[in-house]
JSON list of C-alpha atoms in Angstrom, two decimals:
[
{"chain": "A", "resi": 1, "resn": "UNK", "atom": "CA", "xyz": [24.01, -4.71, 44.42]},
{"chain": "A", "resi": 2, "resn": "UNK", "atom": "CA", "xyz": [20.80, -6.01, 43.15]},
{"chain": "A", "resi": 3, "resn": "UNK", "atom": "CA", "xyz": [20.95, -8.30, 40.26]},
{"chain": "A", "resi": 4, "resn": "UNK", "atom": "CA", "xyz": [17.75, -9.70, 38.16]},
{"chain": "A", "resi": 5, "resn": "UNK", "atom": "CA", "xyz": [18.09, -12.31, 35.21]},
{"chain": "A", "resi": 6, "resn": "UNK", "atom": "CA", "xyz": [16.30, -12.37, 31.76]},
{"chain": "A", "resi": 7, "resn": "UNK", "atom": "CA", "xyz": [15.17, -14.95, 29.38]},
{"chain": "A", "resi": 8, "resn": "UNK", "atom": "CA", "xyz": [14.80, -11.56, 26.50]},
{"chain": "A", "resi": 9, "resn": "UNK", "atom": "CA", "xyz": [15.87, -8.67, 25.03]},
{"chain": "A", "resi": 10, "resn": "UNK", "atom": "CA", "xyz": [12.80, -6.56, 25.81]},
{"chain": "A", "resi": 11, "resn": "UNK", "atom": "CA", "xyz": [13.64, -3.10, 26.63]},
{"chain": "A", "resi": 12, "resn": "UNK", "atom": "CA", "xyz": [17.42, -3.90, 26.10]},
{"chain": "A", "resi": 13, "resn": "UNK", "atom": "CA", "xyz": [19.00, -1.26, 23.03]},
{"chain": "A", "resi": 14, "resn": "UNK", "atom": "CA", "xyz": [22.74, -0.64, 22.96]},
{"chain": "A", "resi": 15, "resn": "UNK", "atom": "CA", "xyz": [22.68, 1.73, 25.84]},
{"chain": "A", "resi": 16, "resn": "UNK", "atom": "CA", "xyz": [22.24, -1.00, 28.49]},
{"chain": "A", "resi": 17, "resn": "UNK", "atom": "CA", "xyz": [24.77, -3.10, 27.02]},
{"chain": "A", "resi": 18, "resn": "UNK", "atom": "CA", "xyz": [27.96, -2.72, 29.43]},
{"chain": "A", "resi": 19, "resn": "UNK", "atom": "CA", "xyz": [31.26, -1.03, 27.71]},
{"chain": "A", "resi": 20, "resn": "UNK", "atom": "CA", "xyz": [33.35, -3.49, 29.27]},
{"chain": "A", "resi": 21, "resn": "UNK", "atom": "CA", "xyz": [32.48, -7.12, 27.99]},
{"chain": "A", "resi": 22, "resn": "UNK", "atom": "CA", "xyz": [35.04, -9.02, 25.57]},
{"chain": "A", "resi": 23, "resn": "UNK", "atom": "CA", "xyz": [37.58, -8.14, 28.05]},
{"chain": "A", "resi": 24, "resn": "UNK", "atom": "CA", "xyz": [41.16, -8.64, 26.35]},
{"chain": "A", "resi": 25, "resn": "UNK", "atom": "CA", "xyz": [39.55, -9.44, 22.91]},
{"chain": "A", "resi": 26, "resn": "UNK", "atom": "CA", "xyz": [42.29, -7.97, 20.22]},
{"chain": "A", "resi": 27, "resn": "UNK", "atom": "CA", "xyz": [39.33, -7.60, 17.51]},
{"chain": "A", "resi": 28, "resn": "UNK", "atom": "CA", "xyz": [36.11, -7.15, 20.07]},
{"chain": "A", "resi": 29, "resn": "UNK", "atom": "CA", "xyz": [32.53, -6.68, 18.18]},
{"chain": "A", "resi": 30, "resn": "UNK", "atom": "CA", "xyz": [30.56, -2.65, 18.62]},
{"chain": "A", "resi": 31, "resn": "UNK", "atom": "CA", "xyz": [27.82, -2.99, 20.88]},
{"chain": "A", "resi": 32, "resn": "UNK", "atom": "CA", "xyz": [25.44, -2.75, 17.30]},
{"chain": "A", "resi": 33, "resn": "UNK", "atom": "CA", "xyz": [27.03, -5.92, 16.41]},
{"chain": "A", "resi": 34, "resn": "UNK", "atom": "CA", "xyz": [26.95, -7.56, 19.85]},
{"chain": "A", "resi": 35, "resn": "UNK", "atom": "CA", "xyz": [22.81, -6.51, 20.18]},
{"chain": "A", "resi": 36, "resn": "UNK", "atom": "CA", "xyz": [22.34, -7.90, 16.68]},
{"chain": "A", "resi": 37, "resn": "UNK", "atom": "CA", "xyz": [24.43, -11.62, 17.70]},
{"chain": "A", "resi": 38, "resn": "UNK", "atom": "CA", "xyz": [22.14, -11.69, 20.87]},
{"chain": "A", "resi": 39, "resn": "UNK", "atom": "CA", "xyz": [18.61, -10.57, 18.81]},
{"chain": "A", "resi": 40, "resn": "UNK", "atom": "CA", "xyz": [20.13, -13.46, 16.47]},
{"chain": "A", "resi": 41, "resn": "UNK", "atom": "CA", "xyz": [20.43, -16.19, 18.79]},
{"chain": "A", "resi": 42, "resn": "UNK", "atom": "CA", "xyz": [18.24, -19.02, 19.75]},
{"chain": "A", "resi": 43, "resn": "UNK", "atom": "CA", "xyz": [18.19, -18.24, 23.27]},
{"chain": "A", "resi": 44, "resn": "UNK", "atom": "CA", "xyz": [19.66, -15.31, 25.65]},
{"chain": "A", "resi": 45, "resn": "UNK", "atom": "CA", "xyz": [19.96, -15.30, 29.64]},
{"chain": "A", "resi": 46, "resn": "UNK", "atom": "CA", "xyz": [20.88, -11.81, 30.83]},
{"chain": "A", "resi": 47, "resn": "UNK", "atom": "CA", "xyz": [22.50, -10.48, 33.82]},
{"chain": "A", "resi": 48, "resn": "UNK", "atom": "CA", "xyz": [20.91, -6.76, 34.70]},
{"chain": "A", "resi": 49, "resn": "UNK", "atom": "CA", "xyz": [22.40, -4.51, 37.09]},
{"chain": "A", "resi": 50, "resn": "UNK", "atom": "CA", "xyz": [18.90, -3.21, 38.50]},
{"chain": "A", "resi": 51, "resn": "UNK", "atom": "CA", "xyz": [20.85, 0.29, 40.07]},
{"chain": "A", "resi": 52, "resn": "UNK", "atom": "CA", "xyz": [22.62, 1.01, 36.10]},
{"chain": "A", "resi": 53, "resn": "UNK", "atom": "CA", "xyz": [19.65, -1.08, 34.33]},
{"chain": "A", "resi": 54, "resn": "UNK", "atom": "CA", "xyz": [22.77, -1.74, 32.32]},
{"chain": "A", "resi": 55, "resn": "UNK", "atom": "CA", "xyz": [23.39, -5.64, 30.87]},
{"chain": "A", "resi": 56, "resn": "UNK", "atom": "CA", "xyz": [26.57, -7.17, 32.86]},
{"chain": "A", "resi": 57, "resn": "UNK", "atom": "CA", "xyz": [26.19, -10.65, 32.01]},
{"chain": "A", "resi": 58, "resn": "UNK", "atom": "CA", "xyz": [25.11, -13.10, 29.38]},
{"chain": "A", "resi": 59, "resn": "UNK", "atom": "CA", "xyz": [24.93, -16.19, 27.91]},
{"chain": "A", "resi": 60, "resn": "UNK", "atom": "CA", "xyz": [23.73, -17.52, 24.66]},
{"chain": "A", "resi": 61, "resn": "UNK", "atom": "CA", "xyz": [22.77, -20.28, 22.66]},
{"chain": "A", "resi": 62, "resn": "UNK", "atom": "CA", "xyz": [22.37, -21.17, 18.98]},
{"chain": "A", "resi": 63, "resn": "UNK", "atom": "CA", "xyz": [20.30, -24.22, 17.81]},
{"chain": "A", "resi": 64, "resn": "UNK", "atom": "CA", "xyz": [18.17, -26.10, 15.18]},
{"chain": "A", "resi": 65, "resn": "UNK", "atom": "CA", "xyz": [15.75, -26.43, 17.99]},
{"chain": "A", "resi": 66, "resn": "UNK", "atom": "CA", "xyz": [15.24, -29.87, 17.37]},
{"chain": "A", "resi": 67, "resn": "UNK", "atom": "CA", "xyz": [18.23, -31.80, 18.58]},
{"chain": "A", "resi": 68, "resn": "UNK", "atom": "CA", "xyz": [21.12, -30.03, 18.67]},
{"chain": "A", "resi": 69, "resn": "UNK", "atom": "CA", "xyz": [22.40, -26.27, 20.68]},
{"chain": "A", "resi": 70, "resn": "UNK", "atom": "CA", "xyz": [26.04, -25.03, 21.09]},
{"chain": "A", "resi": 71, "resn": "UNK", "atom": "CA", "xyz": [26.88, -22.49, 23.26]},
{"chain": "A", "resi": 72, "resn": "UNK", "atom": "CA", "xyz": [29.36, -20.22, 22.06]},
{"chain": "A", "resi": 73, "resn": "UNK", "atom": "CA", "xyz": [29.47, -17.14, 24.43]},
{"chain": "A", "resi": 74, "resn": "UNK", "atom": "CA", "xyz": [29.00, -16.66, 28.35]},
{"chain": "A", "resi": 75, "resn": "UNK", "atom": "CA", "xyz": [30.85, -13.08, 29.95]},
{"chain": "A", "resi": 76, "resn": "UNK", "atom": "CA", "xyz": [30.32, -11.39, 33.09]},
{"chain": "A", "resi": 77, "resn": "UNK", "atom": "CA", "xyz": [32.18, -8.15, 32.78]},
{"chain": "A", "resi": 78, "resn": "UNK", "atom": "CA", "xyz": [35.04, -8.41, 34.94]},
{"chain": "A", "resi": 79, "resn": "UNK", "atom": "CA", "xyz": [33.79, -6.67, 38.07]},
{"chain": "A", "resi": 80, "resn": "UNK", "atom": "CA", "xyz": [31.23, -8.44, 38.51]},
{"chain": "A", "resi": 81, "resn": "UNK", "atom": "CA", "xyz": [32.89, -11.66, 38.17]},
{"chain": "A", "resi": 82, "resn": "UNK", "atom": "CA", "xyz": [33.28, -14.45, 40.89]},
{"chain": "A", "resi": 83, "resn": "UNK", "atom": "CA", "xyz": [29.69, -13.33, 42.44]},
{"chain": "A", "resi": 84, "resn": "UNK", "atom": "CA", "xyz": [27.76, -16.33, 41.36]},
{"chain": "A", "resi": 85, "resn": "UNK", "atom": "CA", "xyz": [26.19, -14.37, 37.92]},
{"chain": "A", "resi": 86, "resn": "UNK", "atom": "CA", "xyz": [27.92, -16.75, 35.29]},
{"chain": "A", "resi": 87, "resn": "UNK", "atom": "CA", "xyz": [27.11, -19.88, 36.99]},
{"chain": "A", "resi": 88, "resn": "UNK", "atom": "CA", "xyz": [23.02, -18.61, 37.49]},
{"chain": "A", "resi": 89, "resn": "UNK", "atom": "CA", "xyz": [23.33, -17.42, 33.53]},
{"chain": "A", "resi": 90, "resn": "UNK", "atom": "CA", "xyz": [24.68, -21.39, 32.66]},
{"chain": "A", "resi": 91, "resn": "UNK", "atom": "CA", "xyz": [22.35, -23.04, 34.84]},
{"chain": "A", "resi": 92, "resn": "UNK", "atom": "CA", "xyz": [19.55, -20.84, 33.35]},
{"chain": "A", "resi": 93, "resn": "UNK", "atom": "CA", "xyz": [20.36, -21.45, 30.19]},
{"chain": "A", "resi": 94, "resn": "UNK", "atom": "CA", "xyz": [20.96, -25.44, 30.03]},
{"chain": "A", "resi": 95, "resn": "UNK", "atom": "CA", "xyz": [17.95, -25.51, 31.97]},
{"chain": "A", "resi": 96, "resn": "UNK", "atom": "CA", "xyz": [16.25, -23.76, 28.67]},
{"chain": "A", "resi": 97, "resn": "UNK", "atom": "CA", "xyz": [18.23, -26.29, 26.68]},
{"chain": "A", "resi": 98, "resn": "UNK", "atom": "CA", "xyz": [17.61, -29.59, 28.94]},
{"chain": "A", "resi": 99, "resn": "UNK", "atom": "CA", "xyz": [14.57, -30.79, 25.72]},
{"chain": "A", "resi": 100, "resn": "UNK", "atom": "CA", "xyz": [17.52, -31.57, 23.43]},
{"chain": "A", "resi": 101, "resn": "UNK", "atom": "CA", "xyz": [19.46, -34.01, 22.70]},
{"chain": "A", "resi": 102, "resn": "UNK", "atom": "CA", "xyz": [23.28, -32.45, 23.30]},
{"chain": "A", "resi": 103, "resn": "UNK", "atom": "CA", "xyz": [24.70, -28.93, 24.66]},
{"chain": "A", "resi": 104, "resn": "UNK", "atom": "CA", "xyz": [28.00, -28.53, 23.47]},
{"chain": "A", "resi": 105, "resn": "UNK", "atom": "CA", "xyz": [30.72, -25.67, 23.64]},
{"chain": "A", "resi": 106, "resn": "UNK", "atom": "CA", "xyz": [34.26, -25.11, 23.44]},
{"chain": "A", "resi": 107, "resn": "UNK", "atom": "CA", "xyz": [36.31, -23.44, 26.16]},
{"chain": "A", "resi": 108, "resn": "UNK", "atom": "CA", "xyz": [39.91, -23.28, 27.38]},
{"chain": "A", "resi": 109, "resn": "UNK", "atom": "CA", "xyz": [41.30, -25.41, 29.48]},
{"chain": "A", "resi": 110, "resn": "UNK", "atom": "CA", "xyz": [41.61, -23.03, 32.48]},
{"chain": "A", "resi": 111, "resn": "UNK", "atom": "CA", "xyz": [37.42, -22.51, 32.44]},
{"chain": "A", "resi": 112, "resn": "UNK", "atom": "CA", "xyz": [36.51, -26.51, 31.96]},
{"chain": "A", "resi": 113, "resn": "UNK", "atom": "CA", "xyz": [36.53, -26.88, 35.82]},
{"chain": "A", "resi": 114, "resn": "UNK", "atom": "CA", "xyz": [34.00, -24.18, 35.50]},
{"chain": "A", "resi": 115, "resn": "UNK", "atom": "CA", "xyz": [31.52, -26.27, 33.54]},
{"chain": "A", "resi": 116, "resn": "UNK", "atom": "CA", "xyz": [32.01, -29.23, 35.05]},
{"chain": "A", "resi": 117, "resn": "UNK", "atom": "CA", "xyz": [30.74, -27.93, 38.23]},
{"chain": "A", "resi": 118, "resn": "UNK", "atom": "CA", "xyz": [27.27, -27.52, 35.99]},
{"chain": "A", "resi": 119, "resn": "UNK", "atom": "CA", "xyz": [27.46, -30.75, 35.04]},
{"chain": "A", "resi": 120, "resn": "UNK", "atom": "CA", "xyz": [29.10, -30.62, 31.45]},
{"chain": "A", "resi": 121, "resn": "UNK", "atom": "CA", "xyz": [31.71, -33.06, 30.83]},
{"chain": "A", "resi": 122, "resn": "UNK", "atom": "CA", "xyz": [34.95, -32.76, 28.84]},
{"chain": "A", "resi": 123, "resn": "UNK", "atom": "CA", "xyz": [35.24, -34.04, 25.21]},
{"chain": "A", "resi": 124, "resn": "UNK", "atom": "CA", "xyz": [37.77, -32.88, 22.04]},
{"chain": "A", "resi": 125, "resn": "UNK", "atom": "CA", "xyz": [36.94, -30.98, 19.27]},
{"chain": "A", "resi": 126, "resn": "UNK", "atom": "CA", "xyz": [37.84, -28.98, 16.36]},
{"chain": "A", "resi": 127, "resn": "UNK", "atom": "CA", "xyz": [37.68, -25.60, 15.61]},
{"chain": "A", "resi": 128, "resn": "UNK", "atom": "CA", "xyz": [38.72, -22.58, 12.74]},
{"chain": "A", "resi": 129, "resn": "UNK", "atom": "CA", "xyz": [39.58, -18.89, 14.35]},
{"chain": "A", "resi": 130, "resn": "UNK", "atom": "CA", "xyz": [39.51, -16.23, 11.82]},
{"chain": "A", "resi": 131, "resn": "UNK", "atom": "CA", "xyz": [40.46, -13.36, 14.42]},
{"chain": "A", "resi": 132, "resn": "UNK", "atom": "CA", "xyz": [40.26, -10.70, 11.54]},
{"chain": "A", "resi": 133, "resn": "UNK", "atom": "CA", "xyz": [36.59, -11.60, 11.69]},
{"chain": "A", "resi": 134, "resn": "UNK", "atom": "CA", "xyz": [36.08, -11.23, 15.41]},
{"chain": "A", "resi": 135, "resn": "UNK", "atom": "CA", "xyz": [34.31, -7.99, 15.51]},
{"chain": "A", "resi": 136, "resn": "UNK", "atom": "CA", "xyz": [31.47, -8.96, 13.12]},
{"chain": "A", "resi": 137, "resn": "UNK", "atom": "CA", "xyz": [31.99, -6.30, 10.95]},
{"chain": "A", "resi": 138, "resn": "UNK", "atom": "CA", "xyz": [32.05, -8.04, 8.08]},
{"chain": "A", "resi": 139, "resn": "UNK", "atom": "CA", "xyz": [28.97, -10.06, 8.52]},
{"chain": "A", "resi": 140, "resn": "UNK", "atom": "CA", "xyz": [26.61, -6.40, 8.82]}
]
């Protein structure tokens, strides 16, 4: 297994975007939608198998570029986890980030132990879920 990492989208279309992220989502976005939230984003890190050429790991960011970035999606698909790939995509990516003033994101409780081994530390916060909107669909 040969693995390389990516700072862009470059030759990346929906093809090389693995079937099997947004494992146990009820709602999960088409791989249309989850190209165009990536192409959208502020910054991307990218896990590539280099055998498939397919994308089977990610991480991205969305800022004002100025002070502020929040992280709201990492995923390794799930046979690939537990190989080292989502903490090389974090420490890529708040490497990329390390200008501004705060990195935040929201997890669950089970994956905080997760980012504190990168150095993130736990804080509360508040959030809205509007599941019927998880696919994207209607934001197209």
């Amino acid at each position: 297994m040969r693995i390389s990492y990516r700072s862009n989208l470059d030759g990346i279309g929906v093809g090389q975007l693995s079937e099997h992220f947004f494992d146990g989502w009820p709602n999960p976005p088409s791989k249309a939608t989850f190209l165009r939230l990536l192409e959208q984003s502020y910054a991307v890190e990218l896990a590539v198998d280099d055998e498939t050429e397919k994308v089977i790991g990610f991480i991205q960011a969305i800022s004002d570029g100025v002070l502020s970035a929040y992280i709201p999606l990492l995923e390794v698909v799930p046979e690939f986890q537990g190989k080292g790939i989502g903490t090389t995509l974090t420490e890529r990516m708040l490497n990329r980030l390390q200008g501004l003033y705060m990195i935040d994101l929201l997890c669950d409780t089970e994956t905080q132990p997760f980012y504190e081994k990168q150095g993130m530390h736990r804080a509360s916060g508040m959030m809205v879920r509007h599941y019927s909107n998880q696919n994207g669909a209607t934001q197209q």
